[in-house]
Coordinates of C-alpha atoms in Angstrom, one line a residue:
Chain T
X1 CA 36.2 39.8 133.7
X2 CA 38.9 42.4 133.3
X3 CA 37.9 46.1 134.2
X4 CA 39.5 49.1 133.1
X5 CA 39.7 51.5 136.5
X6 CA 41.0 54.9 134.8
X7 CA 43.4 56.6 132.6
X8 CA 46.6 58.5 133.4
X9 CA 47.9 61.0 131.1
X10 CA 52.2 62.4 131.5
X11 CA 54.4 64.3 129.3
X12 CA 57.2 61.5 128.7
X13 CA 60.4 64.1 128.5
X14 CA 63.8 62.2 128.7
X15 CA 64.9 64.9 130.8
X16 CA 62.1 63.9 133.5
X17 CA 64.2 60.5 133.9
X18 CA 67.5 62.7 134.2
X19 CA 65.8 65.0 137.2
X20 CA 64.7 61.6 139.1
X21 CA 68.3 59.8 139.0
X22 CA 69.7 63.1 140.4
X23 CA 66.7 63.3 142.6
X24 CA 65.7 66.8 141.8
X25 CA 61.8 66.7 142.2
X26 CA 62.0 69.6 145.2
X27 CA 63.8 71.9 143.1
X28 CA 62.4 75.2 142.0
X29 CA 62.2 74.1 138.5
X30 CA 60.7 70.8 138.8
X31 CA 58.6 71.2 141.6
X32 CA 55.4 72.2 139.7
X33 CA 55.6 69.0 137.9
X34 CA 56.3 66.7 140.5
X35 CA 53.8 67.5 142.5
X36 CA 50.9 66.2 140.7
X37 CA 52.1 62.6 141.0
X38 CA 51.6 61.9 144.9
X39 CA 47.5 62.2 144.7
X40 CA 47.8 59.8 141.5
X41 CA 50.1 57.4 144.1
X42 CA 47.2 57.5 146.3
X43 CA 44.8 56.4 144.1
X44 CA 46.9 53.8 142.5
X45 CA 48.0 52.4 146.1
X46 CA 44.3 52.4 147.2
X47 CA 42.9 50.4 143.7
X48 CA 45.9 48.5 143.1
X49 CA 45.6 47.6 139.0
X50 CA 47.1 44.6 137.9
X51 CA 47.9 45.3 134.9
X52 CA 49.5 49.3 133.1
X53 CA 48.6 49.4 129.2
X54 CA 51.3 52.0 128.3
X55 CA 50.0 54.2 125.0
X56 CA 53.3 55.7 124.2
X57 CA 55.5 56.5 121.4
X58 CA 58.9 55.2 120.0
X59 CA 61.7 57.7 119.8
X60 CA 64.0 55.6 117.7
X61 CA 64.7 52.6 120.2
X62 CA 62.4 50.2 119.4
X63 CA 61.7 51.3 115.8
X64 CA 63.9 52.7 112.7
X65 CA 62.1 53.9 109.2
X66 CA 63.2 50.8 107.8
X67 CA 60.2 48.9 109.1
X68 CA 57.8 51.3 110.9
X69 CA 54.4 50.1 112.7
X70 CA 51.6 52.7 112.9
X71 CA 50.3 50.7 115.8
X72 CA 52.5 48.0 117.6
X73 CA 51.8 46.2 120.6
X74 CA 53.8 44.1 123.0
X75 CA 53.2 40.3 122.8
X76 CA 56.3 39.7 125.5
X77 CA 57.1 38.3 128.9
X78 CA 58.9 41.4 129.4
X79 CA 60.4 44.5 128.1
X80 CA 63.7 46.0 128.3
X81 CA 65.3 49.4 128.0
X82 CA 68.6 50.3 126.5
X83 CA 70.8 53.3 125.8
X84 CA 69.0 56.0 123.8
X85 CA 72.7 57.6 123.3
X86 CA 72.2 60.6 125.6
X87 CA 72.7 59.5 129.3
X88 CA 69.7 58.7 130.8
X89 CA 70.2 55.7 133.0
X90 CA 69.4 52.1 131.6
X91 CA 65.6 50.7 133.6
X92 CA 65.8 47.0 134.4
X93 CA 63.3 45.3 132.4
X94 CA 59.5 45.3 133.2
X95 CA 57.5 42.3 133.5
X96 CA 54.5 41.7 130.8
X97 CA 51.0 39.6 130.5
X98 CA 51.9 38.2 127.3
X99 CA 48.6 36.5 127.6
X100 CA 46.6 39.6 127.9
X101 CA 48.2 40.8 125.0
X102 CA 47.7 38.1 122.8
X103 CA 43.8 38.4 123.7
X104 CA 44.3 42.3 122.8
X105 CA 45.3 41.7 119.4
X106 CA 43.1 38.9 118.8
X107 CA 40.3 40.9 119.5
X108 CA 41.5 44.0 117.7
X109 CA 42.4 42.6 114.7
X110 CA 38.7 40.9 115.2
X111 CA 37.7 44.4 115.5
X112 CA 39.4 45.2 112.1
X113 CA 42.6 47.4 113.4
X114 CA 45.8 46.1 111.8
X115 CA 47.9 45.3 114.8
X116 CA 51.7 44.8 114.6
X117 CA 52.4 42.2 117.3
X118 CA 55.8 42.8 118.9
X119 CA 57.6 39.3 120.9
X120 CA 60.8 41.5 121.7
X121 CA 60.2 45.2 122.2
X122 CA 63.0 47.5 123.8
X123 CA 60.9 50.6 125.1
X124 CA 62.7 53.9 125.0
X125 CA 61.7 56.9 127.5
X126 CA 58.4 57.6 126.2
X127 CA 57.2 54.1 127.8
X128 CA 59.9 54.1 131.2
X129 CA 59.5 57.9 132.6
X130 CA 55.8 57.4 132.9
X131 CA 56.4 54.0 134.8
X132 CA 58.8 55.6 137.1
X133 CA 56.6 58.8 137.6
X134 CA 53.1 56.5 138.4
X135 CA 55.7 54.0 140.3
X136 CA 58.2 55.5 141.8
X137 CA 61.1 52.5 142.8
X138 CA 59.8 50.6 139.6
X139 CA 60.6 47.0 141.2
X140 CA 61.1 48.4 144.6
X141 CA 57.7 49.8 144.4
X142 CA 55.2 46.6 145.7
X143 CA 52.0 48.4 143.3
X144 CA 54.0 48.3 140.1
X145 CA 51.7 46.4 137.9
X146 CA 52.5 44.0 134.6
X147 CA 52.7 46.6 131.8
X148 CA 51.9 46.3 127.8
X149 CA 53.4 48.4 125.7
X150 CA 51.7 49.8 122.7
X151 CA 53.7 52.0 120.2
X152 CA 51.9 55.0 117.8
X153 CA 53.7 56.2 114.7
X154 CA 54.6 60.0 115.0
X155 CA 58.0 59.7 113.8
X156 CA 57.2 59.9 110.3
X157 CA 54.3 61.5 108.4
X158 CA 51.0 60.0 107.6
X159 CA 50.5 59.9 111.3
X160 CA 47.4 58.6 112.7
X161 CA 44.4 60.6 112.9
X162 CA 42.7 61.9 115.9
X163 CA 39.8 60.2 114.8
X164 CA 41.6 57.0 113.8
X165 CA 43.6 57.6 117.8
X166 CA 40.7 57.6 119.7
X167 CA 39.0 54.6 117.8
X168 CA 41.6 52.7 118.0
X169 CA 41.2 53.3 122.1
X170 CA 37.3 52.4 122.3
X171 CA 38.8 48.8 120.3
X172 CA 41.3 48.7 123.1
X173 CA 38.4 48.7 125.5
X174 CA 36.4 46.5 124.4
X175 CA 39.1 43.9 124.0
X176 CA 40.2 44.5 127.5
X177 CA 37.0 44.4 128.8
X178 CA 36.2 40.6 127.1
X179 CA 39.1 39.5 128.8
X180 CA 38.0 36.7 131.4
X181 CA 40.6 36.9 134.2
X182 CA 38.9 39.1 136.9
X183 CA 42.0 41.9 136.7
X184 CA 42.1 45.8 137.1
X185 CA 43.6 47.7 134.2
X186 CA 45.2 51.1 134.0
X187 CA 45.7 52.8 130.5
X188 CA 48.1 54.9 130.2
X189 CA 48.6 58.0 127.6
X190 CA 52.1 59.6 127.4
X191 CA 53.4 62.0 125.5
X192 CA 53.1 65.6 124.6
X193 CA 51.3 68.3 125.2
X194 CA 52.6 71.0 122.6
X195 CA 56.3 71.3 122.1
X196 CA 58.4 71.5 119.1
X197 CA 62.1 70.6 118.6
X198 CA 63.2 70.9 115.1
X199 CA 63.0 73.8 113.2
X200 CA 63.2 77.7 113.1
X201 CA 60.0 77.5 115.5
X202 CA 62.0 75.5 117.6
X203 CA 61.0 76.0 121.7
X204 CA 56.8 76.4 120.2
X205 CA 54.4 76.0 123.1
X206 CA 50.5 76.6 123.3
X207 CA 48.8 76.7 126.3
X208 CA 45.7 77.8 125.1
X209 CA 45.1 74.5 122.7
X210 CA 46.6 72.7 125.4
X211 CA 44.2 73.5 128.2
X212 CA 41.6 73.2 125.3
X213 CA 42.8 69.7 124.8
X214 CA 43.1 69.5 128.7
X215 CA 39.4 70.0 129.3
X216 CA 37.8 68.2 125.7
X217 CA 39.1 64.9 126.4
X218 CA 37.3 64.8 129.4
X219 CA 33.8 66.1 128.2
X220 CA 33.9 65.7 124.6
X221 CA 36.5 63.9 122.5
X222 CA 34.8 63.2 119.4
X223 CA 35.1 67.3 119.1
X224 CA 38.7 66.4 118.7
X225 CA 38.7 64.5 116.2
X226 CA 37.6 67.5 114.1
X227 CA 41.4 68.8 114.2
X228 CA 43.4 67.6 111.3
X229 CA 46.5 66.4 111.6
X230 CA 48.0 69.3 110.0
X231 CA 45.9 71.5 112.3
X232 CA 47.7 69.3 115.1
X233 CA 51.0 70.3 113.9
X234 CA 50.4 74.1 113.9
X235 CA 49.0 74.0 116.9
X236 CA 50.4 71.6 118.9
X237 CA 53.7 72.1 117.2
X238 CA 55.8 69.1 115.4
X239 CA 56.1 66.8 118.6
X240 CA 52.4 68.0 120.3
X241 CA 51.6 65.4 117.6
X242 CA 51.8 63.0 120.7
X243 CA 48.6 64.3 121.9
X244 CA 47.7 61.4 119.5
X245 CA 48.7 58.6 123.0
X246 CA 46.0 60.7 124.8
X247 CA 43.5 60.2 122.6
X248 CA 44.1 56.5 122.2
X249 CA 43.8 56.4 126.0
X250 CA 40.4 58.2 126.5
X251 CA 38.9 56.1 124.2
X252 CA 39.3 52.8 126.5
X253 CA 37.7 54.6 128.9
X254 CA 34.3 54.5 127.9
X255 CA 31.9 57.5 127.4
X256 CA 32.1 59.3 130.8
X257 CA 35.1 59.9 133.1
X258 CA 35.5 61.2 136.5
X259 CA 38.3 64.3 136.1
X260 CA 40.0 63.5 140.0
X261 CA 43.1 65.1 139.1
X262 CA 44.3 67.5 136.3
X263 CA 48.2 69.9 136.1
X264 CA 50.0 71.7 133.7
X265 CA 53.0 73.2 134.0
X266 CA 55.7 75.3 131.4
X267 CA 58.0 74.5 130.7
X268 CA 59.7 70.9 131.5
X269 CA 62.3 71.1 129.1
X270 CA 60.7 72.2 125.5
X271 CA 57.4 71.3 126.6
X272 CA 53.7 72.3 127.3
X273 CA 53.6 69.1 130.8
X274 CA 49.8 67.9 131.1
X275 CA 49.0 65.3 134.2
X276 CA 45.6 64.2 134.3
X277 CA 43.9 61.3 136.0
X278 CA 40.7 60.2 135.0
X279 CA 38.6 57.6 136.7
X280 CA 35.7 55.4 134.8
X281 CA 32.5 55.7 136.0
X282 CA 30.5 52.6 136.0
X283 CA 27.4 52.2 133.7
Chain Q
X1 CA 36.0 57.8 101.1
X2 CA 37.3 60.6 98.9
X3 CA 41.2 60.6 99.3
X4 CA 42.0 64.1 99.3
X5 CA 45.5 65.6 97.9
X6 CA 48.0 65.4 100.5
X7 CA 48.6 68.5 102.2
X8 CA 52.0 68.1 103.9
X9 CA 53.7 70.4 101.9
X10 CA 51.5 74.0 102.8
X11 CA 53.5 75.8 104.9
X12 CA 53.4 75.5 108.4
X13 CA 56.2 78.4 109.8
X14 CA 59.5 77.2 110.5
X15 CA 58.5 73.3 110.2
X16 CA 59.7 70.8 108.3
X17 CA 57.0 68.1 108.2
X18 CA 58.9 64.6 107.9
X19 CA 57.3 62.8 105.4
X20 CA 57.6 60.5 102.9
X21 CA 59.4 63.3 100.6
X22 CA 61.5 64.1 103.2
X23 CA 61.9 60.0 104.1
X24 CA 63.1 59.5 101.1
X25 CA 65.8 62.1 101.1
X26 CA 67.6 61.3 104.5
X27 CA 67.5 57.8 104.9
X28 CA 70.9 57.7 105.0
X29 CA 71.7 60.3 107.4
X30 CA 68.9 58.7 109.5
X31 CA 70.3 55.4 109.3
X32 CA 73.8 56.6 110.8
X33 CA 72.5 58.7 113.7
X34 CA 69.9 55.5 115.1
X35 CA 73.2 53.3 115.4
X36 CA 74.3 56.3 117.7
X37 CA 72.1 54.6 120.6
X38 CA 75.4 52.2 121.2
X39 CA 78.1 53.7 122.8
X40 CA 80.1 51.9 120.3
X41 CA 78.4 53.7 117.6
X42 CA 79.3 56.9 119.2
X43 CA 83.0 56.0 119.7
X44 CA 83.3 54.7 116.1
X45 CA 81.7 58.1 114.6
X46 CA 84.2 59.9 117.0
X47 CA 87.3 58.2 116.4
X48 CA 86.6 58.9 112.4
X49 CA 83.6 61.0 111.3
X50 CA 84.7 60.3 107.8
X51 CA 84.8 56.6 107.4
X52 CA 81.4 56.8 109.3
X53 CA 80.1 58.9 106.6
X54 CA 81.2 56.4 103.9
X55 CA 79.5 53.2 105.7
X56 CA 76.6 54.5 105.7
X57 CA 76.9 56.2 102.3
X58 CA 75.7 59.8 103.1
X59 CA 75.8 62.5 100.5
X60 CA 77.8 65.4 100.7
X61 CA 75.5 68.0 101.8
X62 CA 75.2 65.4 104.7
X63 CA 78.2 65.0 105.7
X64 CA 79.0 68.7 105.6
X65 CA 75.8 69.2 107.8
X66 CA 77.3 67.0 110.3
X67 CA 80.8 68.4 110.2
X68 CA 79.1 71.4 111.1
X69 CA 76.8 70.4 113.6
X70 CA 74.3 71.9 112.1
X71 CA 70.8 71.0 113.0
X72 CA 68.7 73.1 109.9
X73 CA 71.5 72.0 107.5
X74 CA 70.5 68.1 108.8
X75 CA 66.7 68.7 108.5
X76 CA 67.2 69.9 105.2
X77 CA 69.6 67.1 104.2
X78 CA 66.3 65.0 105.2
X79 CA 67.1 64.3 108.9
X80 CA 64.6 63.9 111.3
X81 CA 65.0 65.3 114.7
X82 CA 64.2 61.9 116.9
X83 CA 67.1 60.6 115.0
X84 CA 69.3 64.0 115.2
X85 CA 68.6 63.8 119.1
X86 CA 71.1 60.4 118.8
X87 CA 73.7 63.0 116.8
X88 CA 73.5 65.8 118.9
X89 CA 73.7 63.2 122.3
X90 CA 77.6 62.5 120.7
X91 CA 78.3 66.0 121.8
X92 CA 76.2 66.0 125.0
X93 CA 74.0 68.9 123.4
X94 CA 70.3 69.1 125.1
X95 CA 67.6 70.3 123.2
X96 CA 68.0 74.0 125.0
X97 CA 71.3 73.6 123.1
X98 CA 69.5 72.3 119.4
X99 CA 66.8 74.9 120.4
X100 CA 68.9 77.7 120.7
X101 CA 70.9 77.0 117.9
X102 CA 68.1 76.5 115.5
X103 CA 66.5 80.0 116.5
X104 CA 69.8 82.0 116.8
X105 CA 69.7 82.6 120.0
X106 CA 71.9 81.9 123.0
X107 CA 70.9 79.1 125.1
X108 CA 69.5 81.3 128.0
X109 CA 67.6 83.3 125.6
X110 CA 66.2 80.2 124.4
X111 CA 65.4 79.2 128.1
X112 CA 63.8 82.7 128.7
X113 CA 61.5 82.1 125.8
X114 CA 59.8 78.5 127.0
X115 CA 59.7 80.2 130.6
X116 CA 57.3 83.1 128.8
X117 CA 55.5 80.8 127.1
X118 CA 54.0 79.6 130.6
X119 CA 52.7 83.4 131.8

C-alpha cells in the first residue's frame, strides 16, 4: 500500500525562482533561506518518495475568475509551466501518476469533497519553486519524484476555511493511503506565511502569528481551525491566506508528526519564509 | 448550520478584500491583465494601450487607472493584485516597486520596512 513519509512546508515567492537562475543562494540576502533546504535534501535522498503531492495555489496561470475551482487536482501525465509575464524562466514539464490521481479523486469525492479534476494543468510558480527548492536540477536531479498538483482558491473571496483546509488534508490521506501500489508519498504545502501585496498595508508581516502557526501545526491543528478567515486576513495579511496549503498538508499527515526541521526568515521579497519538515510517525 | 451574514466588508486597514462585490466590478480589468502572461499580450497592450482597453471593454476609471499606473486606483476599479502582478510585469515593476508605491514611500524605504519587520 502507498505510505505517506512526511510533509514539507516553503514559501512559494516568484522571486525565489529569479535568485536560483542567477544562482544567488550564498548571497547575504538569501542565505538565511537557502540554507534550510540541504538537511530536507538529505532526508529526501535517504527515503527516496516516489511520488510529490504539491498543495499549492494558482496565481493566475492555470486559472482565471471566469471558471474558478476551490479545489482542483491534476488528473495528467504531466504538467507544464508557461510565462507568468514577469521573467522568471519557463520549467520543462514534470511528469505525473495520472493513475494515482484518478484514485485520489475517486476516493475523495467518495469521501464527499467536490473535486475539480484537471487533464491539462499549466502550474505557475507556486507549484515549480518548491519543486526546484526540494529538487534542485529538477530532471537532472535522479530523486525528483512524479508530482500531483492540487490547486486551493485564494484568489477570490469565499476562500476555504481552515477547518474545511485541513479536512480536506485528512481526505487526502486516507485516499492516498488506500492506494494499492506499495509507493512513498511526499505532501507538499506551499505558500505563505504572512505577507500582503495590495493595498495601503502593503509590505504587512507577522512573525508572531507566524511562529504561532509555525509551532500549532505541529502539536495542535484543530486549534487552527478556530481562526476565521477574516481573522486570517488581519493577521496573516491578504496573501498569508496561503497558510490555507499548510493546513491541507498537515492534515495527510495523520495525528502525530515528528518536527525534524523548522526556519523562518524576513523578509524574502514581501514575505514572512517558513520551511518546515515534518516526518509521520508510524501508529 | 446557521449561515451567518457575510462579513467581508468590516474593515480590515488598508485591505481591499476581493470578493464577489469586488468580482463583479473588475472583471474586465482582470480579464485584460491575465492575457498579459503572453508576451504577445504584452506587446499588443504596448504598441496601443487604447485599443487594448476597448477589446476588452474597460470602463473609464479603468483605463485611467492603468494610464496611470496606478495600483490603488486599479484595486478600486476592482482589480485584483494576482492579476495586477501581470500589469505591473509590462513595466518590469517588482512588488518592492507596487509596495512602495502603494504606501508612499520610496522603494528603499519600503525595503527598510520588510527588513524591520524581521527584528
Amino acid at each position: 500500500m502507498a505510505k505517506i513519509i512526511g510533509g514539507l512546508t516553503t514559501s512559494h515567492i516568484p522571486a525565489v525562482g529569479n535568485a536560483i537562475a542567477r544562482d544567488m543562494q550564498q548571497d547575504d540576502y538569501w542565505k538565511p533561506f537557502f540554507d534550510a533546504y540541504p538537511p530536507i535534501h538529505e532526508w529526501l535522498d535517504k527515503h527516496k518518495p516516489d511520488v510529490a503531492i504539491n498543495i499549492y495555489n494558482d496565481h493566475g496561470l492555470g486559472f482565471f475568475l471566469d471558471q474558478m475551482p476551490t479545489f482542483a487536482i491534476g488528473a495528467a501525465h504531466e504538467y507544464i509551466n508557461e510565462d507568468e509575464g514577469w521573467g522568471i524562466p519557463v520549467m520543462p514539464p514534470f511528469k505525473g501518476d495520472a493513475r494515482l490521481s484518478w484514485h485520489i479523486i475517486e476516493g475523495m469525492v467518495n469521501d464527499e469533497f467536490d473535486i475539480t479534476s484537471c487533464q491539462e494543468l499549466a502550474v505557475d510558480h507556486g507549484f515549480t519553486v518548491p519543486m526546484q527548492l526540494f529538487w534542485p536540477g529538477l530532471g537532472k536531479n535522479p530523486n525528483l519524484p512524479r508530482a500531483i498538483p492540487i490547486s486551493a482558491n485564494t484568489v477570490q473571496h469565499p476562500i476555504p476555511t481552515l477547518k474545511r483546509a485541513l479536512d480536506f488534508g485528512k481526505s487526502l490521506g486516507r485516499a492516498i493511503r488506500s492506494y494499492p501500489e506499495d509507493i512513498k508519498v511526499v505532501i507538499l504545502g506551499t505558500g505563505g506565511l504572512s505577507h500582503q501585496l495590495d493595498g495601503e498595508r502593503a509590505g504587512f508581516i507577522n512573525r508572531e502569528f507566524d511562529e504561532m502557526c509555525m509551532e500549532k501545526i505541529v502539536t495542535d491543528p484543530e486549534a487552527l481551525t478556530k481562526i476565521s478567515r477574516h481573522e486570517l486576513v488581519e493577521k496573516a495579511g491578504a496573501q498569508g491566506t496561503e497558510f490555507l496549503m499548510w493546513m491541507m498538508m498537515r492534515g495527510a499527515l495523520g495525528d502525530k508528526v515528528n518536527p525534524l526541521l523548522k526556519n523562518y526568515h524576513i523578509p524574502i521579497s514581501n514575505t514572512g519564509a517558513g520551511t518546515m519538515l515534518l516526518e509521520c510517525i508510524d501508529d | 448550520m446557521e449561515i451567518e451574514e457575510f462579513d467581508h466588508h468590516s474593515p480590515i486597514e488598508g485591505t481591499t478584500l476581493f470578493d464577489g462585490e469586488m468580482a463583479m466590478i473588475g472583471y474586465a480589468l482582470n480579464k485584460m491583465c491575465y492575457t498579459f502572461n503572453g508576451a504577445a499580450a504584452r506587446e499588443a497592450y504596448l504598441a496601443d494601450p487604447e485599443a487594448y482597453f476597448e477589446k476588452f471593454g474597460l470602463n473609464e476609471a479603468q483605463k485611467q487607472a492603468c494610464r496611470n499606473k496606478n495600483v490603488l486606483e486599479m484595486i478600486a476599479a476592482g482589480g485584483n493584485i494576482y492579476y495586477l502582478a501581470k500589469f505591473a510585469g509590462i513595466f518590469k515593476m517588482n512588488m518592492q516597486d507596487i509596495g512602495a508605491q502603494q504606501t508612499g514611500t520610496t522603494v528603499e524605504e519600503f525595503k527598510e520596512k520588510l527588513r524591520k519587520a524581521g527584528e
